[in-house]
mmCIF file with all atom_site columns, C-alpha atoms in Angstrom:
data_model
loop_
_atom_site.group_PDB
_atom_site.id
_atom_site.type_symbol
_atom_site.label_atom_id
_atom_site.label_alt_id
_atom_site.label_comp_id
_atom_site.label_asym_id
_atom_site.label_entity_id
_atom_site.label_seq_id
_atom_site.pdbx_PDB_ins_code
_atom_site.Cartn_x
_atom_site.Cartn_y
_atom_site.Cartn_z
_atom_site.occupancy
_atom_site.B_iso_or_equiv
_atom_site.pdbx_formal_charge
_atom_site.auth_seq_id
_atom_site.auth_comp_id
_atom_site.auth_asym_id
_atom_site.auth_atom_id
_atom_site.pdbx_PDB_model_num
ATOM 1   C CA . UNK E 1 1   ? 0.000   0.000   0.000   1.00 80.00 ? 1   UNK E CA 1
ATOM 2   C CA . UNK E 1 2   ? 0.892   3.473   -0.877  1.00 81.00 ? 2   UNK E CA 1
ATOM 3   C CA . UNK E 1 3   ? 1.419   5.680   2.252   1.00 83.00 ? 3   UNK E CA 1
ATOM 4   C CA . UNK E 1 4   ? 2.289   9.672   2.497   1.00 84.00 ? 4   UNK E CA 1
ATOM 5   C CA . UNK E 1 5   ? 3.321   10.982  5.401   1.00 86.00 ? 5   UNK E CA 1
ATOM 6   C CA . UNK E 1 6   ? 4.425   14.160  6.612   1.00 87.00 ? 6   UNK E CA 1
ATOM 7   C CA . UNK E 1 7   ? 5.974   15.394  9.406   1.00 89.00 ? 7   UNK E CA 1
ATOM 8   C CA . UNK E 1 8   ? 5.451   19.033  10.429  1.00 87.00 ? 8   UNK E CA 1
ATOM 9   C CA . UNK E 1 9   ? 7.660   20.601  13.366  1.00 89.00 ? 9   UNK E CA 1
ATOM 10  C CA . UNK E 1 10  ? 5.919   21.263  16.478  1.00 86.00 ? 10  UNK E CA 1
ATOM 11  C CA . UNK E 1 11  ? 3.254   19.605  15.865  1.00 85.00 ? 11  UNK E CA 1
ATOM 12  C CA . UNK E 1 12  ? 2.225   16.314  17.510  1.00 88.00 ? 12  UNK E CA 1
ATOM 13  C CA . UNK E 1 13  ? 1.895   13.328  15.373  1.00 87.00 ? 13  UNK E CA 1
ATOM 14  C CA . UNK E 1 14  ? 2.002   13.382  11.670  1.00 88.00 ? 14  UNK E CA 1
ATOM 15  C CA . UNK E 1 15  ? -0.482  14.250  8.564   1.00 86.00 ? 15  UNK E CA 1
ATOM 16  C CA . UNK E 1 16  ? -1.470  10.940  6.842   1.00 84.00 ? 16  UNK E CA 1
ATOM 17  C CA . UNK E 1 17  ? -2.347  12.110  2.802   1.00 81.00 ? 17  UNK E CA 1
ATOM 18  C CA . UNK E 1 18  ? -2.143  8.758   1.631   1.00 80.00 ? 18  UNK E CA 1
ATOM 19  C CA . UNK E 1 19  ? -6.105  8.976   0.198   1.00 75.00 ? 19  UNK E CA 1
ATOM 20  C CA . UNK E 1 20  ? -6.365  12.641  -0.729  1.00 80.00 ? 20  UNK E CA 1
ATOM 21  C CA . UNK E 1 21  ? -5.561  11.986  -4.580  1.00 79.00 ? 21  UNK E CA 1
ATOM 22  C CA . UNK E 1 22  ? -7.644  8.750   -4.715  1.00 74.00 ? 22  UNK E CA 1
ATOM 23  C CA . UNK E 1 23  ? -9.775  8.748   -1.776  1.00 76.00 ? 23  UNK E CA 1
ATOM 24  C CA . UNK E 1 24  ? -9.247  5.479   -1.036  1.00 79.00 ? 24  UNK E CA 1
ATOM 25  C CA . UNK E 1 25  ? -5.778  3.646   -0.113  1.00 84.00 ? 25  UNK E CA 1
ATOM 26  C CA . UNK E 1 26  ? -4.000  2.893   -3.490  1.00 86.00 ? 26  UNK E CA 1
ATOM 27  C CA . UNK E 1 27  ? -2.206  -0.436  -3.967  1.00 90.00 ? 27  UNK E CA 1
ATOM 28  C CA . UNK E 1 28  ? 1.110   -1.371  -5.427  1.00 92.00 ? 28  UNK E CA 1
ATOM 29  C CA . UNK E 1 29  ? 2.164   -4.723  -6.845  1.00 95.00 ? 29  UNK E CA 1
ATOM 30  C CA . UNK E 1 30  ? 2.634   -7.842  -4.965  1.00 94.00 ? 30  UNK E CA 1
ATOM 31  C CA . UNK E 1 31  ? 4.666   -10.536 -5.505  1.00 96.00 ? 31  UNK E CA 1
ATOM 32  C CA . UNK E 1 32  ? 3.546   -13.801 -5.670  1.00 95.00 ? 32  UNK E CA 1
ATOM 33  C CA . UNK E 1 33  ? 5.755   -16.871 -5.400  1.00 95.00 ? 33  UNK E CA 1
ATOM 34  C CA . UNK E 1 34  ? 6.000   -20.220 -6.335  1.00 94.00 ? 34  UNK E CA 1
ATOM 35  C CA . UNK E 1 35  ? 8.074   -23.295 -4.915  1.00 94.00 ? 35  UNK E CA 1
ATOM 36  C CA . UNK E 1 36  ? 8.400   -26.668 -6.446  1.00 92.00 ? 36  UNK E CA 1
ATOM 37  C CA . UNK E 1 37  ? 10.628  -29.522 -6.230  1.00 92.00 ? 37  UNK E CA 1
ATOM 38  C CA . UNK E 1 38  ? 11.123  -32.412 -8.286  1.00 90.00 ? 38  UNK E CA 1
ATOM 39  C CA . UNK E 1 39  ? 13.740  -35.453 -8.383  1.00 89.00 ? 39  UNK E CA 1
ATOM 40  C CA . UNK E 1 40  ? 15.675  -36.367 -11.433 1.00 83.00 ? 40  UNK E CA 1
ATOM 41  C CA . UNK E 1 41  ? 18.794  -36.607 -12.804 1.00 87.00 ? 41  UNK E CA 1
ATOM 42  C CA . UNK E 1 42  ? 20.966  -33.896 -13.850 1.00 86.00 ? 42  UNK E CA 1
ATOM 43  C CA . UNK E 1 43  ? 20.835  -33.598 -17.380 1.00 86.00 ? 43  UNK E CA 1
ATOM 44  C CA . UNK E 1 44  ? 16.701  -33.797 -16.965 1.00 88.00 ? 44  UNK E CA 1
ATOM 45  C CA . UNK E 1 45  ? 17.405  -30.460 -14.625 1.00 89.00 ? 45  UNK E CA 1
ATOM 46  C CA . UNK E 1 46  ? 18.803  -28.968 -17.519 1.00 90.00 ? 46  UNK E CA 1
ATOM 47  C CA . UNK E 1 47  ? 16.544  -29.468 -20.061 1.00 90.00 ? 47  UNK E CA 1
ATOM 48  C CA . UNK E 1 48  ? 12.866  -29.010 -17.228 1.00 91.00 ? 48  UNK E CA 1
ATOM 49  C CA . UNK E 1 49  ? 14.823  -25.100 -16.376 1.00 91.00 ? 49  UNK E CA 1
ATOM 50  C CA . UNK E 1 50  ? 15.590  -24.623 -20.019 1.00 93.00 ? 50  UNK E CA 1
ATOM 51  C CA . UNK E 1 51  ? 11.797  -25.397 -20.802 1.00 92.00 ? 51  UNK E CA 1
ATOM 52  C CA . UNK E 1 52  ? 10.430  -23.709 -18.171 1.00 93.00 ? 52  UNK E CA 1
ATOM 53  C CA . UNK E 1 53  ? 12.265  -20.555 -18.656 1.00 94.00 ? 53  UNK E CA 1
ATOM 54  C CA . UNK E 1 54  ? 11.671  -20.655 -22.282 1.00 93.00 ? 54  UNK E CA 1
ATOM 55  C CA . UNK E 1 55  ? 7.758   -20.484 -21.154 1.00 92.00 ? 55  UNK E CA 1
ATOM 56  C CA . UNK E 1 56  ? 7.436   -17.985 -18.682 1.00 93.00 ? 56  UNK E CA 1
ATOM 57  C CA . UNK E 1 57  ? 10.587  -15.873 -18.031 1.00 95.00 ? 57  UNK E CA 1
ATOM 58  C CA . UNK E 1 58  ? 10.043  -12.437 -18.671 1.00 93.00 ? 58  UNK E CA 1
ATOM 59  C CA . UNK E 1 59  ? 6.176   -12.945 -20.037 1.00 95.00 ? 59  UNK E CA 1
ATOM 60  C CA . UNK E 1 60  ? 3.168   -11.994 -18.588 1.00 96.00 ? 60  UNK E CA 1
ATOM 61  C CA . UNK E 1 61  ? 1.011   -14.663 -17.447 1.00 94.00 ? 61  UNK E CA 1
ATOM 62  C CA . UNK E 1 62  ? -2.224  -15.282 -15.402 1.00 95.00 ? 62  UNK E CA 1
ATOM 63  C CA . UNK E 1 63  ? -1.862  -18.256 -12.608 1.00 94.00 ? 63  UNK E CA 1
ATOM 64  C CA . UNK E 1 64  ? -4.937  -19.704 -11.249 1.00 94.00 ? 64  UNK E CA 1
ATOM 65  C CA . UNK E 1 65  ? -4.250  -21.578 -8.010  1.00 92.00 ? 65  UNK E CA 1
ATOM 66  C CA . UNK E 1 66  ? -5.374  -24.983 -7.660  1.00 88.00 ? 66  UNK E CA 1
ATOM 67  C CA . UNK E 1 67  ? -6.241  -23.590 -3.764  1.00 88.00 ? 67  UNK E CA 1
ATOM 68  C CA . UNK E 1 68  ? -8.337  -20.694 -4.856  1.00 87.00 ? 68  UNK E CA 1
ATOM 69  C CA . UNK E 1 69  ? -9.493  -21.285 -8.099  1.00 85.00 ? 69  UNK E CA 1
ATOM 70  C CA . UNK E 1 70  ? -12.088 -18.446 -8.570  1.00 87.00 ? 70  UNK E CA 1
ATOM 71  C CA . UNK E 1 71  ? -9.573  -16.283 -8.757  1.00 92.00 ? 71  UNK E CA 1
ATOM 72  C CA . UNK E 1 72  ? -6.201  -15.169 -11.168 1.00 95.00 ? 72  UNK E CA 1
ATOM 73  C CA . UNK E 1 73  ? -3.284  -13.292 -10.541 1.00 96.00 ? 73  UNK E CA 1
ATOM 74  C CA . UNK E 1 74  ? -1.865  -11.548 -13.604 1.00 96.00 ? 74  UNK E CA 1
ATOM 75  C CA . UNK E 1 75  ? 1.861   -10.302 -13.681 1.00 96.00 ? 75  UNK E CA 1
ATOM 76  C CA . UNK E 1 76  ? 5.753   -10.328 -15.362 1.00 97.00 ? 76  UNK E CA 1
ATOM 77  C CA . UNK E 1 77  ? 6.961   -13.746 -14.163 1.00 96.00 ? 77  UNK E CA 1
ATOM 78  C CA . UNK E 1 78  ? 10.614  -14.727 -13.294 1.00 96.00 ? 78  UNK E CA 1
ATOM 79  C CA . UNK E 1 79  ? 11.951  -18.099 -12.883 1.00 95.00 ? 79  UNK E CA 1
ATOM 80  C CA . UNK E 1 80  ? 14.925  -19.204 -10.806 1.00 94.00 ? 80  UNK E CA 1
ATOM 81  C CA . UNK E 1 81  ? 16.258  -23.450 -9.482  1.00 92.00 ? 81  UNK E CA 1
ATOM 82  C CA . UNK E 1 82  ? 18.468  -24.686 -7.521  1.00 89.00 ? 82  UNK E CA 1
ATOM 83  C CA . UNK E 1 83  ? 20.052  -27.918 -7.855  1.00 84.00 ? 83  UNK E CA 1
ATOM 84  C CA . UNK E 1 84  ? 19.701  -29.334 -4.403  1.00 77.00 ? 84  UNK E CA 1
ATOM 85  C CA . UNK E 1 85  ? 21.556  -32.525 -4.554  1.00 79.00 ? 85  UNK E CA 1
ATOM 86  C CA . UNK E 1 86  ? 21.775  -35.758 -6.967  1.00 76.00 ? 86  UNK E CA 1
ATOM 87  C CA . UNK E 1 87  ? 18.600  -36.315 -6.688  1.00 85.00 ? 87  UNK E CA 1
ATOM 88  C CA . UNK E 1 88  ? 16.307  -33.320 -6.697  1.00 86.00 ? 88  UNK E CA 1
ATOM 89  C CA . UNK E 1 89  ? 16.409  -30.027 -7.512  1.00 91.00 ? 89  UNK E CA 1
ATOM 90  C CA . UNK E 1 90  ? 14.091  -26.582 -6.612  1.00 92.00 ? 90  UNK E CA 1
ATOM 91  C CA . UNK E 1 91  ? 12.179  -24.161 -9.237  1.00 94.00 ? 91  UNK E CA 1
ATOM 92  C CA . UNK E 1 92  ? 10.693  -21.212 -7.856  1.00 95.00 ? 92  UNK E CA 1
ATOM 93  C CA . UNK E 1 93  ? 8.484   -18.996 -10.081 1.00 96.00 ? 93  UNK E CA 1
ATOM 94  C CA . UNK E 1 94  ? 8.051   -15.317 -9.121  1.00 96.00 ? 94  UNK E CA 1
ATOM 95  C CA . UNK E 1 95  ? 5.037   -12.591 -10.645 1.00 96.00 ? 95  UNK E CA 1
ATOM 96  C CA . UNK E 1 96  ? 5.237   -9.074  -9.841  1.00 97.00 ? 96  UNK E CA 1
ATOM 97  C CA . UNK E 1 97  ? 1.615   -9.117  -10.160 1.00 96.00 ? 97  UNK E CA 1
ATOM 98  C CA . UNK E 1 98  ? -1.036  -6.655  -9.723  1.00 95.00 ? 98  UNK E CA 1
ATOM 99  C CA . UNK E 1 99  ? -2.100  -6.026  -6.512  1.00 94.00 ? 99  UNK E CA 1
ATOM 100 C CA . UNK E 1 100 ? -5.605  -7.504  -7.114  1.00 94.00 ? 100 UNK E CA 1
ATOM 101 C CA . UNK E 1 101 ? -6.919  -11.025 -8.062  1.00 94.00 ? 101 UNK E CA 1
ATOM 102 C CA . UNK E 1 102 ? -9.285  -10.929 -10.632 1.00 94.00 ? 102 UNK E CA 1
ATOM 103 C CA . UNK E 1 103 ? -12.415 -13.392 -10.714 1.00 91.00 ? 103 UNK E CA 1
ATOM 104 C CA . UNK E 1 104 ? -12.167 -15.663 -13.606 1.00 90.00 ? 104 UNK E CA 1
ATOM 105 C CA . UNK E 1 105 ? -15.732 -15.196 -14.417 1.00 88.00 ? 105 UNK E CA 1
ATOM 106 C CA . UNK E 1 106 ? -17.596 -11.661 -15.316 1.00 89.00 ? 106 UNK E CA 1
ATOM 107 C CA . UNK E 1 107 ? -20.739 -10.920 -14.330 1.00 89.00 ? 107 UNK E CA 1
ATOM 108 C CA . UNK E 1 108 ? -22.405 -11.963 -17.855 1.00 87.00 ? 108 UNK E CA 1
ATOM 109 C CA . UNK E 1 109 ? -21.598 -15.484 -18.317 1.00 82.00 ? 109 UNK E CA 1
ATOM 110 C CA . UNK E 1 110 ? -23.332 -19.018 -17.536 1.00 76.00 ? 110 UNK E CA 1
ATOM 111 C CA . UNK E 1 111 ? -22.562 -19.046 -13.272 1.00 73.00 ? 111 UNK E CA 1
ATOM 112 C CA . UNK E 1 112 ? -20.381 -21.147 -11.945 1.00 70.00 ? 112 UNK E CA 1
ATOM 113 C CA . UNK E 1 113 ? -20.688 -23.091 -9.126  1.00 69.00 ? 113 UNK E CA 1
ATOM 114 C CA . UNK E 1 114 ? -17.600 -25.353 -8.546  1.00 67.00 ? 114 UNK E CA 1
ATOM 115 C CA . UNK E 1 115 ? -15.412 -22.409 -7.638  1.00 66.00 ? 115 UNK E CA 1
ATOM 116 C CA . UNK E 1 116 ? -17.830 -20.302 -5.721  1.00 67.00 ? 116 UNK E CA 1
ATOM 117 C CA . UNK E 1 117 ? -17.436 -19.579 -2.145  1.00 69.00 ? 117 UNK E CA 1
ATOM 118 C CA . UNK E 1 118 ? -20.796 -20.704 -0.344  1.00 67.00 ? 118 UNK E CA 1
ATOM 119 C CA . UNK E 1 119 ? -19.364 -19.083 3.059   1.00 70.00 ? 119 UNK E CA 1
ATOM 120 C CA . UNK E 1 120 ? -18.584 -15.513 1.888   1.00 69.00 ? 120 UNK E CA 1
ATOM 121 C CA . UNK E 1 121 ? -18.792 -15.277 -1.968  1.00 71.00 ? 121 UNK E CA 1
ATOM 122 C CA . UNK E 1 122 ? -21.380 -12.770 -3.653  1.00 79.00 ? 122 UNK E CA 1
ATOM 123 C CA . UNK E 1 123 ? -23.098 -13.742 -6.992  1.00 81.00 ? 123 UNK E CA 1
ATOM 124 C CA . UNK E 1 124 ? -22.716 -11.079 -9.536  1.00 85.00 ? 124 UNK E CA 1
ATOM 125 C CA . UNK E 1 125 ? -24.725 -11.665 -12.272 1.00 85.00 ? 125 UNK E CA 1
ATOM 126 C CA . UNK E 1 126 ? -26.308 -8.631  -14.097 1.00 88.00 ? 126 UNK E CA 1
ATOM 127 C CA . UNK E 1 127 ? -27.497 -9.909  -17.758 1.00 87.00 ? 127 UNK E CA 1
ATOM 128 C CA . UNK E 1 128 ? -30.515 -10.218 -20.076 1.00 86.00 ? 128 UNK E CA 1
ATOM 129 C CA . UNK E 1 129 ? -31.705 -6.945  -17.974 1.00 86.00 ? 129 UNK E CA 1
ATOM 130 C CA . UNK E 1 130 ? -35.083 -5.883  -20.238 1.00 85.00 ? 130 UNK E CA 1
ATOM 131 C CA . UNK E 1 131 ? -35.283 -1.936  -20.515 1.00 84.00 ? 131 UNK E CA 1
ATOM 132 C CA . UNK E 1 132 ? -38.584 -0.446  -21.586 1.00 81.00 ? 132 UNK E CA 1
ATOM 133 C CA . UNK E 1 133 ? -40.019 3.123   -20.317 1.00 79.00 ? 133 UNK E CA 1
ATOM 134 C CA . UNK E 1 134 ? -40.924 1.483   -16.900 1.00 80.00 ? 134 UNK E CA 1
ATOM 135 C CA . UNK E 1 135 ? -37.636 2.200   -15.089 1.00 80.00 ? 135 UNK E CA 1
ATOM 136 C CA . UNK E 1 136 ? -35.490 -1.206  -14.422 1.00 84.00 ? 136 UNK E CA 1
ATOM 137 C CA . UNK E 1 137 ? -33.701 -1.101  -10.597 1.00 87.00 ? 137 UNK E CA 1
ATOM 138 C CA . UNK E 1 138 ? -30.710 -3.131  -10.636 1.00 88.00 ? 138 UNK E CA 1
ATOM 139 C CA . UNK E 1 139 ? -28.823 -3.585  -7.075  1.00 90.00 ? 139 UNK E CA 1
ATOM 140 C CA . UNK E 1 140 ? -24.862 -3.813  -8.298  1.00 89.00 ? 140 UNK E CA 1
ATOM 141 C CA . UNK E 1 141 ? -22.041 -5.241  -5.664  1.00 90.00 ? 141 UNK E CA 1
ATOM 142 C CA . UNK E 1 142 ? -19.276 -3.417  -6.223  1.00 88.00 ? 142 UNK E CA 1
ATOM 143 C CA . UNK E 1 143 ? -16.041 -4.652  -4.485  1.00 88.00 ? 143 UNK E CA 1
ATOM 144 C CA . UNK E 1 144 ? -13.961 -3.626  -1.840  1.00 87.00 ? 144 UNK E CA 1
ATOM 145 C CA . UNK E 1 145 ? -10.880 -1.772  -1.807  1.00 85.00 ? 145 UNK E CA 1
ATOM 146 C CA . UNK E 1 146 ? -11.587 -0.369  -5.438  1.00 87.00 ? 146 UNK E CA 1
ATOM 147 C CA . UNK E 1 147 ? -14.104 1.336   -7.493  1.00 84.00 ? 147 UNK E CA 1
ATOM 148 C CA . UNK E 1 148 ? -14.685 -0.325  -10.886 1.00 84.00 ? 148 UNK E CA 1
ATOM 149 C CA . UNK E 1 149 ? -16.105 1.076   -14.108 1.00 85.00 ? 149 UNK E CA 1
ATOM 150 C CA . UNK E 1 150 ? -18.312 -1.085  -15.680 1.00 88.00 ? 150 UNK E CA 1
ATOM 151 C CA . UNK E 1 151 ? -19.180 -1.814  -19.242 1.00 85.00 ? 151 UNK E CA 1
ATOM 152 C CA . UNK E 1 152 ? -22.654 -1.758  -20.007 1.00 84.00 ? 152 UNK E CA 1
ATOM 153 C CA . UNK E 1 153 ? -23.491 -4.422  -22.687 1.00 83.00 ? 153 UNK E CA 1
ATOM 154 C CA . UNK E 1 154 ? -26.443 -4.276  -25.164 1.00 81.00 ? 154 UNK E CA 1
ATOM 155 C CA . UNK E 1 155 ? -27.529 -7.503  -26.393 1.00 75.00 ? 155 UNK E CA 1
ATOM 156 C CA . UNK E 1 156 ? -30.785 -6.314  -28.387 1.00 66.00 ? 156 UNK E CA 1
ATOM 157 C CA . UNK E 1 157 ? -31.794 -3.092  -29.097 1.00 64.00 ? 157 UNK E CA 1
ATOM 158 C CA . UNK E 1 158 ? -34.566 -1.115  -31.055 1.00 60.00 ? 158 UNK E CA 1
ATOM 159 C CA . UNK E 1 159 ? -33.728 2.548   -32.248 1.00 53.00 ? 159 UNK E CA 1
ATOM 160 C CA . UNK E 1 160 ? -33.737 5.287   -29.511 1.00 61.00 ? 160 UNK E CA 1
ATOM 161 C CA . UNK E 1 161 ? -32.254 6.884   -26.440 1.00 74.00 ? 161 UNK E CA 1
ATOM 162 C CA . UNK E 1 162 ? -31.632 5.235   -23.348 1.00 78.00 ? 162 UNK E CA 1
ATOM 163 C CA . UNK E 1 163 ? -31.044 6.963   -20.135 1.00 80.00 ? 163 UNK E CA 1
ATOM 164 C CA . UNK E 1 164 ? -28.848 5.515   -16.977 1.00 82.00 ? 164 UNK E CA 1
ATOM 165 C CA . UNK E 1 165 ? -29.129 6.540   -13.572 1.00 83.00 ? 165 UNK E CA 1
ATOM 166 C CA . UNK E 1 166 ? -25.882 5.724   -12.061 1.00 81.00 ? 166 UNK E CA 1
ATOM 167 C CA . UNK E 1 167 ? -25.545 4.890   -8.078  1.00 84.00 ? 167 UNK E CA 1
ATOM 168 C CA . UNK E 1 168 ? -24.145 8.324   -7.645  1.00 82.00 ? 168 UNK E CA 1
ATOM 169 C CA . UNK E 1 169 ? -27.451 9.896   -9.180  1.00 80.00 ? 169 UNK E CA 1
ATOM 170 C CA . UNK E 1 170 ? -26.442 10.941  -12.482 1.00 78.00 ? 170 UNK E CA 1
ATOM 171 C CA . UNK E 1 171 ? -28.551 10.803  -15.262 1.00 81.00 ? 171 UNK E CA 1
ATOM 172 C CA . UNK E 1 172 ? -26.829 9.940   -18.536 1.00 76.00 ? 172 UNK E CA 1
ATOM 173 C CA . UNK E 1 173 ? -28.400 9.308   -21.798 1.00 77.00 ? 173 UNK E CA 1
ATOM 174 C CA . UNK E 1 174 ? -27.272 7.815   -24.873 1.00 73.00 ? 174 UNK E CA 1
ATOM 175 C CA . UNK E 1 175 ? -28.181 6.532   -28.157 1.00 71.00 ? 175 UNK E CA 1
ATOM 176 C CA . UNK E 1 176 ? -28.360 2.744   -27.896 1.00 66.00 ? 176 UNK E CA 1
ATOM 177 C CA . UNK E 1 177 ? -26.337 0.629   -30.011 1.00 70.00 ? 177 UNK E CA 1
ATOM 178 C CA . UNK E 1 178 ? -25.715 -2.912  -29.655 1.00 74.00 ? 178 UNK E CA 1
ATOM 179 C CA . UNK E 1 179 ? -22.416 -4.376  -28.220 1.00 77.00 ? 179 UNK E CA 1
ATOM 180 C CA . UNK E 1 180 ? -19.973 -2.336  -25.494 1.00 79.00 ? 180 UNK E CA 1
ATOM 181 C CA . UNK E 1 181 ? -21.471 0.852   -24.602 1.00 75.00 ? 181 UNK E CA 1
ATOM 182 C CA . UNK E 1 182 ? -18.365 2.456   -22.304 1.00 76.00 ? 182 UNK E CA 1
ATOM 183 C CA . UNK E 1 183 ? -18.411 5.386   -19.633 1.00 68.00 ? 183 UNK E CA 1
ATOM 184 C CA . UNK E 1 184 ? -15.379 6.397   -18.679 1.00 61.00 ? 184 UNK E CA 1
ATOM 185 C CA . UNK E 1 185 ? -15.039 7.904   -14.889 1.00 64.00 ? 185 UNK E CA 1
ATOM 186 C CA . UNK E 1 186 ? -18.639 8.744   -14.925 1.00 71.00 ? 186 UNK E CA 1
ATOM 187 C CA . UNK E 1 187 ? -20.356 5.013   -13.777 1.00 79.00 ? 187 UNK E CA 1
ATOM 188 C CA . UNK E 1 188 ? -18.242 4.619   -10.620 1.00 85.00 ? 188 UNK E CA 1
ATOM 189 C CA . UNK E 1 189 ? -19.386 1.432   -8.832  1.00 87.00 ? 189 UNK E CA 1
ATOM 190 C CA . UNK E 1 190 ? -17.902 1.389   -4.991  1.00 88.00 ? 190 UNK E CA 1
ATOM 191 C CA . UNK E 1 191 ? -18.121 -1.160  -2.225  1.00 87.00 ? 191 UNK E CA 1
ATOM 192 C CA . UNK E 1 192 ? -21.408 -2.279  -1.410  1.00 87.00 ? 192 UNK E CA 1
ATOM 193 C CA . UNK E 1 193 ? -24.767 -1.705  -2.985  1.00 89.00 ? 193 UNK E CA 1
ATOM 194 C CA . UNK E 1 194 ? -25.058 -0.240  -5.783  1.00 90.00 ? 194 UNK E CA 1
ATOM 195 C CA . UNK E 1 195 ? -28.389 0.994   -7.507  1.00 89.00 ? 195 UNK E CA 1
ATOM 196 C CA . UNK E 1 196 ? -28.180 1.330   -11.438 1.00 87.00 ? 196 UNK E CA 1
ATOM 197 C CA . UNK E 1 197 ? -31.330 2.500   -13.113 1.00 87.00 ? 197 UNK E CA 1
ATOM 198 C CA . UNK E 1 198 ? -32.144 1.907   -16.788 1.00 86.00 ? 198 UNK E CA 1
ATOM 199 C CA . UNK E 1 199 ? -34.916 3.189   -19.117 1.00 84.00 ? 199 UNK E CA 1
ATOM 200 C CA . UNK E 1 200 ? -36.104 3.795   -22.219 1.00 81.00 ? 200 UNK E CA 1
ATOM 201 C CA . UNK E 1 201 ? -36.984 7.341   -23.435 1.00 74.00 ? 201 UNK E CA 1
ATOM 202 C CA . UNK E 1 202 ? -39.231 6.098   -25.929 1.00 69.00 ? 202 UNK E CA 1
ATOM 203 C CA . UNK E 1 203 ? -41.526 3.287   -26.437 1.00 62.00 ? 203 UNK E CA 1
ATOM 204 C CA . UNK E 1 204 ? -38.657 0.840   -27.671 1.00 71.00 ? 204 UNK E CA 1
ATOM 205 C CA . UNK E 1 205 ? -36.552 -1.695  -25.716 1.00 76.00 ? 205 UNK E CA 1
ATOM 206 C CA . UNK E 1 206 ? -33.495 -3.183  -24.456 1.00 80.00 ? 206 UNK E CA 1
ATOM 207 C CA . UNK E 1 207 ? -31.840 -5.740  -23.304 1.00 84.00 ? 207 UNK E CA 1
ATOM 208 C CA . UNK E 1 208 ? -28.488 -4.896  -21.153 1.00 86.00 ? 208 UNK E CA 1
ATOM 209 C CA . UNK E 1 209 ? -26.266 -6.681  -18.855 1.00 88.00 ? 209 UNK E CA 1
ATOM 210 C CA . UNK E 1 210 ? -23.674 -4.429  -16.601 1.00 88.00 ? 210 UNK E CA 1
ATOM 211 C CA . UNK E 1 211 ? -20.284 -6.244  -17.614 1.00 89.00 ? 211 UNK E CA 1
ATOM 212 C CA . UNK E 1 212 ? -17.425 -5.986  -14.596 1.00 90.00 ? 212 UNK E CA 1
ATOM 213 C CA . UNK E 1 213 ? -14.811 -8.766  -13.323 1.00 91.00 ? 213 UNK E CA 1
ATOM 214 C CA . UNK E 1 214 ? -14.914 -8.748  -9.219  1.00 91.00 ? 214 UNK E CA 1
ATOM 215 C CA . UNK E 1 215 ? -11.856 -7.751  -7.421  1.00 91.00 ? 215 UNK E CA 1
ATOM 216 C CA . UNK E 1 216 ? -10.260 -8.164  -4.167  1.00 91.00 ? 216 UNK E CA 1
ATOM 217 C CA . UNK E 1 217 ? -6.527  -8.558  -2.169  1.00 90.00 ? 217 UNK E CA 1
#
């Protein structure tokens, strides 16, 4: 985490600006690390490094873990062994990876269950959302530690304008064309619930889904 901190003479304690700019702390990478070990001889220790580094030094690459497998880490990898003795030998793999894992699934496609979290997980799933002039609520989780900026996807579509209330209570309107219908800064979805509201100006319709990966440390 990102931390500013000033001192100021005479005074007691210190000023903590660390979420001015952002308003909200602000992450750097983490490192993520891998340890393996493997018996063989020596000329197989040759050619498994030479293979491995040939596949993932210096690229960037997205690791699922076999322990938490709803989840990706995406980063510059690095790849170092040791040979321990005659009969095994050490790889460690390294990512400078982002300092959030990603869900593997966005909140558009088929749910899946196997890697869910029953105990604590939240499903996101915001598709086939029908628009029409009756306004459509949609409650959005955003995640913690981040705000996101969603895509909003439109899957069907007749001719005409339609407007989006975002959570923050702006009121944007746009002429609807089908596929990725982008934002920018101004459909900021925070921690928590989120209400998006969708309608048609006229007496065509819609159908949207609100496109976002979850994130978390």
């Amino acid at each position: 985490m990102e931390t500013l901190i000033e001192t100021v003479p005479g005074r007691t304690g210190v000023l903590d600006y660390s979420e001015v700019l952002a308003g909200m702390p602000v992450y750097h990478n983490r490192t993520v690390t891998l340890t393996f070990c493997k018996l063989g001889a020596m000329n197989q220790w040759h050619e498994d490094y030479s293979r491995i580094l040939s596949k993932l030094h210096g690229q960037r690459s997205k690791w699922i873990l076999d322990t938490n497998a709803g989840y990706y880490f995406e980063g510059r990898c690095s790849v170092s062994s040791v040979r321990e003795d005659g009969a095994y030998s050490t790889f460690t793999l390294s990512m400078d990876a982002a300092p959030f894992q990603v869900s593997v699934q966005d909140t558009i496609s088929d749910w899946l269950w196997d890697p869910f979290d029953l105990e604590s997980g939240i499903i996101r799933e915001y598709r086939d959302i029908t628009v029409t002039q009756e306004e459509a609520n949609v409650t959005v989780y955003g995640c913690e530690n981040t705000i996101l900026y969603p895509t909003l996807l439109v899957t069907a579509v007749s001719a005409g304008d339609l407007q989006v209330t975002t959570p923050q209570g702006a009121i944007l309107t746009f002429q609807m064309r089908q596929g990725e219908n982008t934002f920018a800064s101004a459909f900021p979805l925070r921690a928590g619930k989120n209400t998006v509201r969708f309608r048609c100006k006229s007496t065509n319709k819609a159908t949207v889904g609100i496109q976002f990966r979850e994130v978390r440390l």
